[in-house]
Coordinates of C-alpha atoms and ligand atoms in Angstrom, one line a residue:
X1472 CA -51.0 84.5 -15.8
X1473 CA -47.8 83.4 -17.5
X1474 CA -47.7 79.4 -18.2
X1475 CA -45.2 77.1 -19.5
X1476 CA -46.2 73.7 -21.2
X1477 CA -44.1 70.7 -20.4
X1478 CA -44.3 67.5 -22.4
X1479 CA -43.4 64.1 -21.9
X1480 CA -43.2 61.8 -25.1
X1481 CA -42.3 58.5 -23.6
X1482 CA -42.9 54.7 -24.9
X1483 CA -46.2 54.5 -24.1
X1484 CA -47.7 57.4 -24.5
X1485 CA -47.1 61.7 -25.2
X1486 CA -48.2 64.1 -22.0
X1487 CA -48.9 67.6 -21.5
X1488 CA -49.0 69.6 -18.8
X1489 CA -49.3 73.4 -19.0
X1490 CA -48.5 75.3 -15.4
X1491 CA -48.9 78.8 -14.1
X1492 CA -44.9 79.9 -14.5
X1493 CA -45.0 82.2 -11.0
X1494 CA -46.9 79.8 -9.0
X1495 CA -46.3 76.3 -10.4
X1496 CA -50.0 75.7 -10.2
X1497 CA -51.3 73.1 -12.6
X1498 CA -53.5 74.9 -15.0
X1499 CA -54.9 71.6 -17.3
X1500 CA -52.9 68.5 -18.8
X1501 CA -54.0 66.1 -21.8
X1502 CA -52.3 63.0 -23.3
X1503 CA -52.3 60.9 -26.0
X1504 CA -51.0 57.2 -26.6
X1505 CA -48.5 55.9 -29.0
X1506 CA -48.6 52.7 -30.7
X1507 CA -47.5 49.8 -29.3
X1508 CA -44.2 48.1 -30.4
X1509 CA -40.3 48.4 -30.4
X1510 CA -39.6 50.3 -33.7
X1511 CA -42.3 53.5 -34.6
X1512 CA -42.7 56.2 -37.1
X1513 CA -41.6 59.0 -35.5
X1514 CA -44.8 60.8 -37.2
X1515 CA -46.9 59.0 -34.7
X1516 CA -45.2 60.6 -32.0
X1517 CA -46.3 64.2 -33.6
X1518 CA -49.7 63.1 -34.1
X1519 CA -49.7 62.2 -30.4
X1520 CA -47.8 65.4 -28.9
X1521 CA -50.6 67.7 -31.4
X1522 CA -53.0 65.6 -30.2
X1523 CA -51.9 65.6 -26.2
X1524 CA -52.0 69.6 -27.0
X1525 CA -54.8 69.4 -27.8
X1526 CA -56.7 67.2 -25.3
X1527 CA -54.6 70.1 -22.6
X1528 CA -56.8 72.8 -23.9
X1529 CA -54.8 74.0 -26.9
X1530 CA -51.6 76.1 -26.4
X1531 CA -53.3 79.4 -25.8
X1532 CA -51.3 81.3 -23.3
X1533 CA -48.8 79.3 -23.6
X1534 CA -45.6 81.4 -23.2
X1535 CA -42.7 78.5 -23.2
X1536 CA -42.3 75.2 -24.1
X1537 CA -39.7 71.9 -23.6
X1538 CA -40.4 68.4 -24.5
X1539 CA -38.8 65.9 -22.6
X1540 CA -38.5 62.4 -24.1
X1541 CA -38.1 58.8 -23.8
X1542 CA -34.0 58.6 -24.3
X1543 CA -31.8 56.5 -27.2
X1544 CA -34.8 56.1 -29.7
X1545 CA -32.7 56.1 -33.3
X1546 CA -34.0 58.3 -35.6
X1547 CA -32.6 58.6 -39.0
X1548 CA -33.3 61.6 -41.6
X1549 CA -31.9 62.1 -45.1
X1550 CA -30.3 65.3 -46.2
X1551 CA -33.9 66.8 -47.0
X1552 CA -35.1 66.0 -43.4
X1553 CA -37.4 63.2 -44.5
X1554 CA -37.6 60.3 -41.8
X1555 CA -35.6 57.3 -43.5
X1556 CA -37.2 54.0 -41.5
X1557 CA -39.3 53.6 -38.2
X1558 CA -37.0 54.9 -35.1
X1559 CA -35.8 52.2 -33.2
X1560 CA -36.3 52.3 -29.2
X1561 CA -34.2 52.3 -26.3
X1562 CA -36.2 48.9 -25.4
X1563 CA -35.5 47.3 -29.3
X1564 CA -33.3 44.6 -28.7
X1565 CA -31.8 43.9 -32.1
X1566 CA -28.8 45.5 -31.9
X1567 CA -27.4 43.4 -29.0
X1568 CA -25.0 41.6 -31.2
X1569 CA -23.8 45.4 -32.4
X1570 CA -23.2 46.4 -28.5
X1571 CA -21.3 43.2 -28.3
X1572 CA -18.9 43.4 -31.3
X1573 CA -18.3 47.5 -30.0
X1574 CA -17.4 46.9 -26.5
X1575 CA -15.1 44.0 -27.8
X1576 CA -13.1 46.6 -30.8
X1577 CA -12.7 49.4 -27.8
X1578 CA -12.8 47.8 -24.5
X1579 CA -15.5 48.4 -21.5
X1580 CA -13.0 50.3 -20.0
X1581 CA -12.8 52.3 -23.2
X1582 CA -16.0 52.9 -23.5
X1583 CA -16.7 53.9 -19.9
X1584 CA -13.8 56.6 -20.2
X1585 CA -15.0 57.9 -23.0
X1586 CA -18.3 58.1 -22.8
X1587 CA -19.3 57.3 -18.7
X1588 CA -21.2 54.2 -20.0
X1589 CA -20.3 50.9 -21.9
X1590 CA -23.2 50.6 -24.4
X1591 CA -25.8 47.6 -24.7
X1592 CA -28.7 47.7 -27.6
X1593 CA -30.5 50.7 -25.7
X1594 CA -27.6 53.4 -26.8
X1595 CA -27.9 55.0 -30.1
X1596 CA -24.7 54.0 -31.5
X1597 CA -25.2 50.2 -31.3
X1598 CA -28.6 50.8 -33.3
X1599 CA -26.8 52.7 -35.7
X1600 CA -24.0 49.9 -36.3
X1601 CA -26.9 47.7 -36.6
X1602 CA -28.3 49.8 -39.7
X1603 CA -24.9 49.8 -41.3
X1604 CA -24.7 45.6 -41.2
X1605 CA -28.5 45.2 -42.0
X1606 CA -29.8 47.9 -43.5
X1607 CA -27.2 49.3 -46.2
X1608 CA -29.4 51.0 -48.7
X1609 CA -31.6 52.9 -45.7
X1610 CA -27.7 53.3 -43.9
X1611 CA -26.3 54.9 -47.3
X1612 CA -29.4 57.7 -46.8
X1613 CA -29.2 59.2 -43.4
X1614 CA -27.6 62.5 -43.9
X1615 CA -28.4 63.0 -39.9
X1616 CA -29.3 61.1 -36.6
X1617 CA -31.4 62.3 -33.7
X1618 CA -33.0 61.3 -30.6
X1619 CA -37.1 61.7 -29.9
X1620 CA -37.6 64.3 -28.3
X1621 CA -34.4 66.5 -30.6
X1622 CA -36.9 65.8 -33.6
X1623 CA -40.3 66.7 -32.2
X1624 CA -38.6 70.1 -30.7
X1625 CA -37.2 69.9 -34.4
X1626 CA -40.7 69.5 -35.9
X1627 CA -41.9 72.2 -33.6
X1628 CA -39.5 74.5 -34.9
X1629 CA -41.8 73.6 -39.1
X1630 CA -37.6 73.2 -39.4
X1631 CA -36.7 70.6 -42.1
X1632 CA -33.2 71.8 -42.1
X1633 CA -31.3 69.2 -40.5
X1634 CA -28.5 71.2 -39.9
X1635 CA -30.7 73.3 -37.8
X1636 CA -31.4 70.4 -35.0
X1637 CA -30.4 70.6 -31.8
X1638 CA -30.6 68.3 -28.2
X1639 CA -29.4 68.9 -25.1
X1640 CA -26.7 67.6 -23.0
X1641 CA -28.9 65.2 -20.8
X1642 CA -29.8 63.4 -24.4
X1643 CA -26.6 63.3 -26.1
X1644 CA -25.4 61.5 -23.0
X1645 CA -27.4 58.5 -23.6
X1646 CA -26.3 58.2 -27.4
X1647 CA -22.7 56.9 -26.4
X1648 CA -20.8 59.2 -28.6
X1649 CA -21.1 62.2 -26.3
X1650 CA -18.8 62.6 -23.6
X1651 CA -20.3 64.1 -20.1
X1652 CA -16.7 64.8 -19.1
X1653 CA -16.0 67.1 -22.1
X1654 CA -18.9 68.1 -23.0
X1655 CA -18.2 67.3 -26.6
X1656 CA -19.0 64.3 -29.2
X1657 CA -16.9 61.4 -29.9
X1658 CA -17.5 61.3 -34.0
X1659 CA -14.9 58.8 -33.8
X1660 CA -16.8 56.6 -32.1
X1661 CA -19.9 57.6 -34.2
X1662 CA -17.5 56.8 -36.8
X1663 CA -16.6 53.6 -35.4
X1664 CA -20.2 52.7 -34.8
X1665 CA -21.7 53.9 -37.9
X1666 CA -18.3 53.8 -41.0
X1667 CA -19.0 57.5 -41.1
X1668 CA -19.4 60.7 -39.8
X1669 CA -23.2 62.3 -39.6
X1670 CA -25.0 65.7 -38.8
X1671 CA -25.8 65.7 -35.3
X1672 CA -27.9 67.9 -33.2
X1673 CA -25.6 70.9 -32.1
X1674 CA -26.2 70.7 -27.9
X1675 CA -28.0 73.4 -26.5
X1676 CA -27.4 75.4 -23.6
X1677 CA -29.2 74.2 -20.4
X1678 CA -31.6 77.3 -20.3
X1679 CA -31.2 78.3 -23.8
X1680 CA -34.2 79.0 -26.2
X1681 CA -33.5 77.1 -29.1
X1682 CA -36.4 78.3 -31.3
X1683 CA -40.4 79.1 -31.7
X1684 CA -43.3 76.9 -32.2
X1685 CA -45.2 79.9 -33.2
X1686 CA -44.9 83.1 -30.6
X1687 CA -44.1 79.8 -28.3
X1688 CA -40.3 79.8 -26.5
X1689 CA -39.1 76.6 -27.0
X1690 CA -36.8 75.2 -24.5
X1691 CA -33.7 72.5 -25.4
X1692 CA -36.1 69.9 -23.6
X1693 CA -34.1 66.7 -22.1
X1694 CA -33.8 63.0 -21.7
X1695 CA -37.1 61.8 -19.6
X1696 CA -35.2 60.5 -16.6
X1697 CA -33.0 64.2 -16.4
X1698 CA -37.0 65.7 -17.0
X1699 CA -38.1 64.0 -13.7
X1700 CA -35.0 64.8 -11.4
X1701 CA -35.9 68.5 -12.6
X1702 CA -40.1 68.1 -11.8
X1703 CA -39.3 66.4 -8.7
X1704 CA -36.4 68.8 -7.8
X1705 CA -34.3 66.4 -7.1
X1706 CA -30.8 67.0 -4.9
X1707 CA -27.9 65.3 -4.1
X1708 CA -28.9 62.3 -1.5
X1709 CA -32.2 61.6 -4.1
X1710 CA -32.6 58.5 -5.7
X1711 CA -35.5 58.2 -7.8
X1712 CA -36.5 55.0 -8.8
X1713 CA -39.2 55.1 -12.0
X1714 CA -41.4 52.4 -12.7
X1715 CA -42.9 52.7 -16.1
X1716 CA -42.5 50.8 -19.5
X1717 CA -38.6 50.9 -18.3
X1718 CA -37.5 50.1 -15.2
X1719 CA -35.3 53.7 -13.5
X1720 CA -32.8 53.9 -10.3
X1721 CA -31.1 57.2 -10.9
X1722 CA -29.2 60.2 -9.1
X1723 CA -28.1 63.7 -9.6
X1724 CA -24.4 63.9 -8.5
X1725 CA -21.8 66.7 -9.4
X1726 CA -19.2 64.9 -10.6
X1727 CA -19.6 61.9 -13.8
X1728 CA -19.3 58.2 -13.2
X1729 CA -17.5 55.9 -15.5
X1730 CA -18.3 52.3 -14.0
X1731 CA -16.9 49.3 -16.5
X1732 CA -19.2 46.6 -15.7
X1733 CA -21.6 48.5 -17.6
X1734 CA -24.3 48.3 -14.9
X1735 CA -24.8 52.3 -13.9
X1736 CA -24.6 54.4 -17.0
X1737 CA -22.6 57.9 -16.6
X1738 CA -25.4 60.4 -18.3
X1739 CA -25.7 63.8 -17.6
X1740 CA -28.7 66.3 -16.1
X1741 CA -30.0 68.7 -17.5
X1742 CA -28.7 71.3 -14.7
X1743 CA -24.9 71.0 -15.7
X1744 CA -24.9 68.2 -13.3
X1745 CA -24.3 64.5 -13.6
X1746 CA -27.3 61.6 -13.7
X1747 CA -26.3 58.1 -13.2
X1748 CA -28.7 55.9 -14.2
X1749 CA -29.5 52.2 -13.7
X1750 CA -32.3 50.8 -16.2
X1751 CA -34.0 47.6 -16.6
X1752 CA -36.5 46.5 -19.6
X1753 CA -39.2 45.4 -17.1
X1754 CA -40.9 47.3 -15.1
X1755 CA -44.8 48.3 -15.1
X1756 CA -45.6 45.8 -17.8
X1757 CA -44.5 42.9 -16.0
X1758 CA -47.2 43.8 -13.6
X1759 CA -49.7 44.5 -16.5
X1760 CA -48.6 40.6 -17.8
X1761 CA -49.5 39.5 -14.1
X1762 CA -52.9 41.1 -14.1
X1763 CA -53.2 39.6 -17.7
X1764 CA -52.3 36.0 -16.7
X1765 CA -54.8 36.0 -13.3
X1766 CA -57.3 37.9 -15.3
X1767 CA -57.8 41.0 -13.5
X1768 CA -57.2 44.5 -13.4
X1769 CA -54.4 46.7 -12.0
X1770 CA -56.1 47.6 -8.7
X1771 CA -57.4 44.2 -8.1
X1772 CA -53.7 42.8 -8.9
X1773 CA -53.0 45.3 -6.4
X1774 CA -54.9 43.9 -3.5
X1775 CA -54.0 40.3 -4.5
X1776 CA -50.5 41.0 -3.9
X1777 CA -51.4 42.7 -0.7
X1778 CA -53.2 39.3 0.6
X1779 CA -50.2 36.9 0.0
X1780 CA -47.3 37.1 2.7
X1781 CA -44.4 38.5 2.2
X1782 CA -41.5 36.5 -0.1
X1783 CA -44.8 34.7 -1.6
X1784 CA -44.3 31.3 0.4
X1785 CA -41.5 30.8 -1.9
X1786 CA -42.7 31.5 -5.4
X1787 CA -40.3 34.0 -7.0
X1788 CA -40.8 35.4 -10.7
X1789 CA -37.7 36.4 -13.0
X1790 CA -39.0 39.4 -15.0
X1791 CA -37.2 39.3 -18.0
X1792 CA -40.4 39.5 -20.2
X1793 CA -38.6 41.5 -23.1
X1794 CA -35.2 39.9 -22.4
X1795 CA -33.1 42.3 -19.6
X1796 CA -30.9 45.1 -20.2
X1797 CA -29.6 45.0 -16.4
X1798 CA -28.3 42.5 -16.2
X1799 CA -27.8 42.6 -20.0
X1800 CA -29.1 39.5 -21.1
X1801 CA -31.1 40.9 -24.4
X1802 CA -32.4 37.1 -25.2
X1803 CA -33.7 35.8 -21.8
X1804 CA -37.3 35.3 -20.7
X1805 CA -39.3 35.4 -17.7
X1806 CA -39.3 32.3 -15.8
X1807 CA -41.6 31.4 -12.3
X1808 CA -39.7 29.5 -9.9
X1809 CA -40.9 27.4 -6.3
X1810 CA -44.5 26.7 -8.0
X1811 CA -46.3 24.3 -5.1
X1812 CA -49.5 23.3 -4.5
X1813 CA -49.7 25.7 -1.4
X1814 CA -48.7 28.6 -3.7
X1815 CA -50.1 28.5 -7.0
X1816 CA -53.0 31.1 -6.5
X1817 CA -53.6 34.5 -8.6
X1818 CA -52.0 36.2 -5.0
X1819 CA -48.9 34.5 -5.3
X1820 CA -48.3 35.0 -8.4
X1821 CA -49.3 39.2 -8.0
X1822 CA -46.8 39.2 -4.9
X1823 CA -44.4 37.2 -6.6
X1824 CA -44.5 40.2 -10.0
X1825 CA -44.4 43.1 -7.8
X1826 CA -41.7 41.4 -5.9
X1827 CA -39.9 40.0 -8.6
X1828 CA -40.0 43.7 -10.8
X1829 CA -38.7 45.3 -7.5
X1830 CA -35.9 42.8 -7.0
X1831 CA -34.5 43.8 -10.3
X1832 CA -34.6 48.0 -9.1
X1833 CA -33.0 46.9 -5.7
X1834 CA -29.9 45.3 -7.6
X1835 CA -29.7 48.9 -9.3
X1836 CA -29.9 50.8 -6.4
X1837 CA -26.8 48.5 -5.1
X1838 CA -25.4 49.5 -8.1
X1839 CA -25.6 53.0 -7.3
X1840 CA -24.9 52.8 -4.0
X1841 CA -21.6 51.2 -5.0
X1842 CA -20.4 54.0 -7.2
X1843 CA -20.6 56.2 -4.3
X1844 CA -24.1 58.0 -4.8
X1845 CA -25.3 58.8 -1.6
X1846 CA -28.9 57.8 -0.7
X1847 CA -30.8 59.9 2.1
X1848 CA -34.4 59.7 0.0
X1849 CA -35.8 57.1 -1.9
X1850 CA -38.4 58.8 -4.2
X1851 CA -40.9 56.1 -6.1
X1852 CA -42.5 57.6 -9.5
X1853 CA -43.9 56.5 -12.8
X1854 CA -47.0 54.9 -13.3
X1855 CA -46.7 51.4 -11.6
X1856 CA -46.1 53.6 -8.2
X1857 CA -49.9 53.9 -8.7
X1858 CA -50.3 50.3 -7.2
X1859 CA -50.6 50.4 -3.4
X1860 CA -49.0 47.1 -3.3
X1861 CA -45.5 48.5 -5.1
X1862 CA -45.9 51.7 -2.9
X1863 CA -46.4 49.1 0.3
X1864 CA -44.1 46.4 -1.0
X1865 CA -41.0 48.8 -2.1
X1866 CA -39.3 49.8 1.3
X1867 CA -39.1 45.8 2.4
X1868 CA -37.2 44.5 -1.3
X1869 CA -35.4 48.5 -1.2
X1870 CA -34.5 48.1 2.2
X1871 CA -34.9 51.5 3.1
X1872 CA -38.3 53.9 3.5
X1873 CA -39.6 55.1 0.3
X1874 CA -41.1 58.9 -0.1
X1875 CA -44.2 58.5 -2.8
X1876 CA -45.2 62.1 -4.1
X1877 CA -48.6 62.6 -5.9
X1878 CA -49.3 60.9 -8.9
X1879 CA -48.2 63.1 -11.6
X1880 CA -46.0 63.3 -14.8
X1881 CA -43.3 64.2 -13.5
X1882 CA -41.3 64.1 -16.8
X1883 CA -43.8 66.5 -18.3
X1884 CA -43.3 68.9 -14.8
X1885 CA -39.7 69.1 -15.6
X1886 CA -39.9 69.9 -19.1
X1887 CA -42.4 72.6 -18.0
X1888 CA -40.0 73.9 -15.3
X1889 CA -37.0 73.8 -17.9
X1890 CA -39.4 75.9 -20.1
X1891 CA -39.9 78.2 -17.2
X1892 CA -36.1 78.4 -16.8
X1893 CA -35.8 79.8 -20.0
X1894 CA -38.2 82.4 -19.5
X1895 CA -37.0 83.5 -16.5
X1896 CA -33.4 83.0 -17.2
X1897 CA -32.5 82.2 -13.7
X1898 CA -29.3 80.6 -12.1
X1899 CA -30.9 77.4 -11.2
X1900 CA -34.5 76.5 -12.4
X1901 CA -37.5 77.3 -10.6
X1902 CA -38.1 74.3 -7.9
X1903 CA -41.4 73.5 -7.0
X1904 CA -42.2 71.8 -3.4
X1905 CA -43.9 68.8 -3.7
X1906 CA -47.3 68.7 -1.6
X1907 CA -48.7 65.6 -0.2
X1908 CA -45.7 63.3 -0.3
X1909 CA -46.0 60.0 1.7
X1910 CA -43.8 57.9 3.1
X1911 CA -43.4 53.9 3.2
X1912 CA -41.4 52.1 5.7
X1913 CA -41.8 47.9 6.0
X1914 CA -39.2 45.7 7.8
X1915 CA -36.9 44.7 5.4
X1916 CA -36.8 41.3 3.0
X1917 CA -33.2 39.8 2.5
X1918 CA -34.5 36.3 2.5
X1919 CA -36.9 37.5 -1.1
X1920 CA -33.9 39.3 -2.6
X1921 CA -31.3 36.0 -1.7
X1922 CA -34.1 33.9 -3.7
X1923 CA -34.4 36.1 -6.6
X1924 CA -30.5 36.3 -6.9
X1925 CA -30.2 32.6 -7.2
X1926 CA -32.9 32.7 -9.6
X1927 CA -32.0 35.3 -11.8
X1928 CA -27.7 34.0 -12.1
X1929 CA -29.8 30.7 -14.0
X1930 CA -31.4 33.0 -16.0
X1931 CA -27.7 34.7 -17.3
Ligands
LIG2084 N1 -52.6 51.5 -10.7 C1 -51.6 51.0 -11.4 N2 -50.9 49.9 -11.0 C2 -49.9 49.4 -11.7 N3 -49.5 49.9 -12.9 C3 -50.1 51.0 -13.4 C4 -51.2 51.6 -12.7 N4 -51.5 52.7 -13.4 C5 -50.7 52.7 -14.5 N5 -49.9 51.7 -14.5 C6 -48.9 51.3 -15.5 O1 -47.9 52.3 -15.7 C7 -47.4 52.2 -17.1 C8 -47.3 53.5 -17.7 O2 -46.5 54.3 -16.9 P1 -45.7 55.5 -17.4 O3 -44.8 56.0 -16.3 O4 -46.7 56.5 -18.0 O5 -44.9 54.8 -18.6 P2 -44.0 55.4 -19.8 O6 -43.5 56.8 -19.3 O7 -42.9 54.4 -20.0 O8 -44.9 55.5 -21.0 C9 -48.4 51.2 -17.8 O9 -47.7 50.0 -18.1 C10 -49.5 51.1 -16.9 O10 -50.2 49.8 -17.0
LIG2085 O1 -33.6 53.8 -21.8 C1 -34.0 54.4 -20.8 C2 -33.1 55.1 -19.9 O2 -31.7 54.8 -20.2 C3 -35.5 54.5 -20.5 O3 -35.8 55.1 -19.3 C4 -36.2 55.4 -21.6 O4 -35.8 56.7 -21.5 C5 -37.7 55.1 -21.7 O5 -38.3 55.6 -20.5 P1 -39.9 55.4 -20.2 O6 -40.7 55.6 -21.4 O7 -40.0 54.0 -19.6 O8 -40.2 56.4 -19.2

């Protein structure tokens, strides 16, 4: 039997999952959390993967390899390879002021031209300029900047030569000096972003092997939104909407998008195709603050929700719990709205979070929708589609019937089937069919949505 290992190091925590390469067959999986908080060594992310490895049965076997990984993360190495500070995440919000001050020196339009995106404080670059204003004696070290999952494929590699790191196109897209159109990177706008040019990953063929973790085939491994459109297999008419730490509505197209509100960001796949991408800040933690606040746990949040009507007789919760990246308001809180008598109970206020956290994914799917991405399939992943009451809950906010496959990691699969792709070398990489898929349909909700729009326009 010839397996591949796919791994998924996002916010919360690092996942493996090793599969039988000819059948797709899960053969074991292991994971491994990662410490809590905005700004991490990047260390603790290899303790986690060797770790996650581990808990998967060891790599024995093991014929291929691809990590996929939470997207943006800044991390900064001197000209030996050493780690210069903690990485900074796509959910650190300090650099807002930087994404300001660099859409107002190019221009949105600009930006979107060049790069498919206008950048707030997740992208790379505006954590970068941030370094340069704050942090001049760590900024006067970095000889090179990388993304999460280019380092751990790095570290993989024993490689501490940082002219030997590499990332794929998928990546580089959400850094905002890469261009999708060209293929190519903007160092001007690295310049622009940073004062100065930097070493930067050289981007790696969709299917090429890019080294060896011992007799191990690594793979160029990929953003962890691009990793799920390639485990789910995701075509053209697919929107797959991702509830975990972030907050996902994204599509794979064949030609790039280069919207100047900012709202859908223009990255690419990690197939030669095109990924936009609508993300939010709040997602399956505002469900994990609800179960906090009525002092229960994620299934009995679950069925709370479930008990309360639908639009919560009128209590409606903004969840802008770490401030909001779409809309992009980096400093604005949560806020409950309509509190009465009649509906303050733990079951409004779970109906109100799992409506409120979907109301924030519908206004990206508008998004989408008006940049011309086609939507036959809604597919709901991640781990807050776990909770029967966001599977039951999403088609009425969505409007539209929502297919829920298995839980799984389906970052992890992708990176597994991108490390198969290597091996086999193929045209396209290996799809599997997803068994067991279910679907959700619920009259839709208009009234809840109208509500949490006039909410959420105080909130801006
Ligand atoms: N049954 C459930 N109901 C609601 N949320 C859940 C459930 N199971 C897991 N989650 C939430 O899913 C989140 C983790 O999802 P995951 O997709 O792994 O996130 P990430 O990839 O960002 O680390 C956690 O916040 C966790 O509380
Ligand atoms: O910033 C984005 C997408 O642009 C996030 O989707 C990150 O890639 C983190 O993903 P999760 O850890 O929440 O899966």
């Amino acid at each position: 039997m010839r397996l591949a290992a796919g791994v998924d190091s996002s916010t919360q925590s690092c996942k493996v999952v090793i599969r039988d390469v000819d059948s797709g067959a899960l053969v074991r999986q292991g994971s491994a959390p990662h410490p809590a908080g905005t700004e991490v060594d990047p260390e603790a992310w290899w303790r986690a993967l060797t770790a996650a490895i581990e808990a998967a049965g060891g790599p024995g076997g093991v014929e291929a390899l691809a990590v996929g990984g939470q997207q943006h993360g800044m991390v900064c190495l001197d000209e030996n390879g050493a780690v210069v500070r903690p990485a900074l995440l796509w959910n650190d919000t300090r650099s807002a002021q930087a994404a300001d001050d660099l859409v107002r020196e190019l221009g949105a339009e600009a930006w979107a031209q060049a790069i498919g995106s206008v950048p707030v404080a997740s992208f790379t670059a505006t954590k970068l300029r941030w370094l340069a204003e704050h942090e001049p004696e760590n900024a006067a070290r970095v000889a090179a900047v990388c993304l999460p999952h280019d380092w751990l494929t790095w570290r993989l590699r024993g490689s501490t030569d940082i002219s030997e790191l590499t990332t794929d196109r998928s990546d580089a897209s959400g850094t905002a000096y890469w261009s999708p159109a060209t293929e190519e990177y903007r160092r001007d706008l690295l310049t622009l972003a940073f004062g100065r040019d930097l070493v930067l990953p050289r981007v790696a063929g969709i299917r090429e092997a890019v080294g060896h973790f011992g007799d191990i085939v690594l793979g160029p491994g990929a953003g962890d939104n691009a990793a799920a459109a390639l485990g789910l297999g995701a075509r053209v008419g697919d929107v797959v909407v991702s509830i975990g730490t972030s907050g996902t509505v994204f599509a794979v197209c064949d030609t790039p998008t280069a919207e100047p509100t900012g709202t859908v960001a223009g990255f690419a796949d990690a197939t030669g195709r095109h990924l936009p991408l609508v993300c939010t800040l709040n997602a399956a933690r505002v469900l994990d603050a609800a179960a906090g606040m009525a002092g229960v746990d994620l299934h009995e949040l679950s069925d709370l929700a479930l008990s309360a009507a639908p639009g919560a007789d009128g209590l409606t919760l903004i969840p802008y719990l770490e401030g909001e990246r779409t809309p992009n308001l980096p400093d604005a809180a949560g806020s409950i709205h309509g509190l009465r008598l009649a509906n303050a109970t733990s079951a409004h206020l779970a109906r109100a979070a799992v409506e409120g956290m979907l109301c924030g994914l519908a206004d990206g799917l508008d998004a989408l929708t008006e940049v011309g991405v086609p939507v036959s399939r809604i597919l709901l992943i991640g781990g807050g589609a776990r909770s029967e009451a966001v599977r039951t809950i999403a088609p009425a906010v969505l409007g539209h019937s929502v297919t829920v496959p298995p839980p799984g990691e389906y970052v992890a699969d992708g990176a597994a089937a991108q490390a198969a792709w290597v091996l086999e070398g193929s045209e396209e990489p290996p799809r599997r069919v997803t068994q067991g898929t279910e679907t959700y349909e619920a009259k839709p909700l208009p009234e809840v949505r109208e509500r949490y729009h006039a909410y959420r326009d105080r909130a801006a």
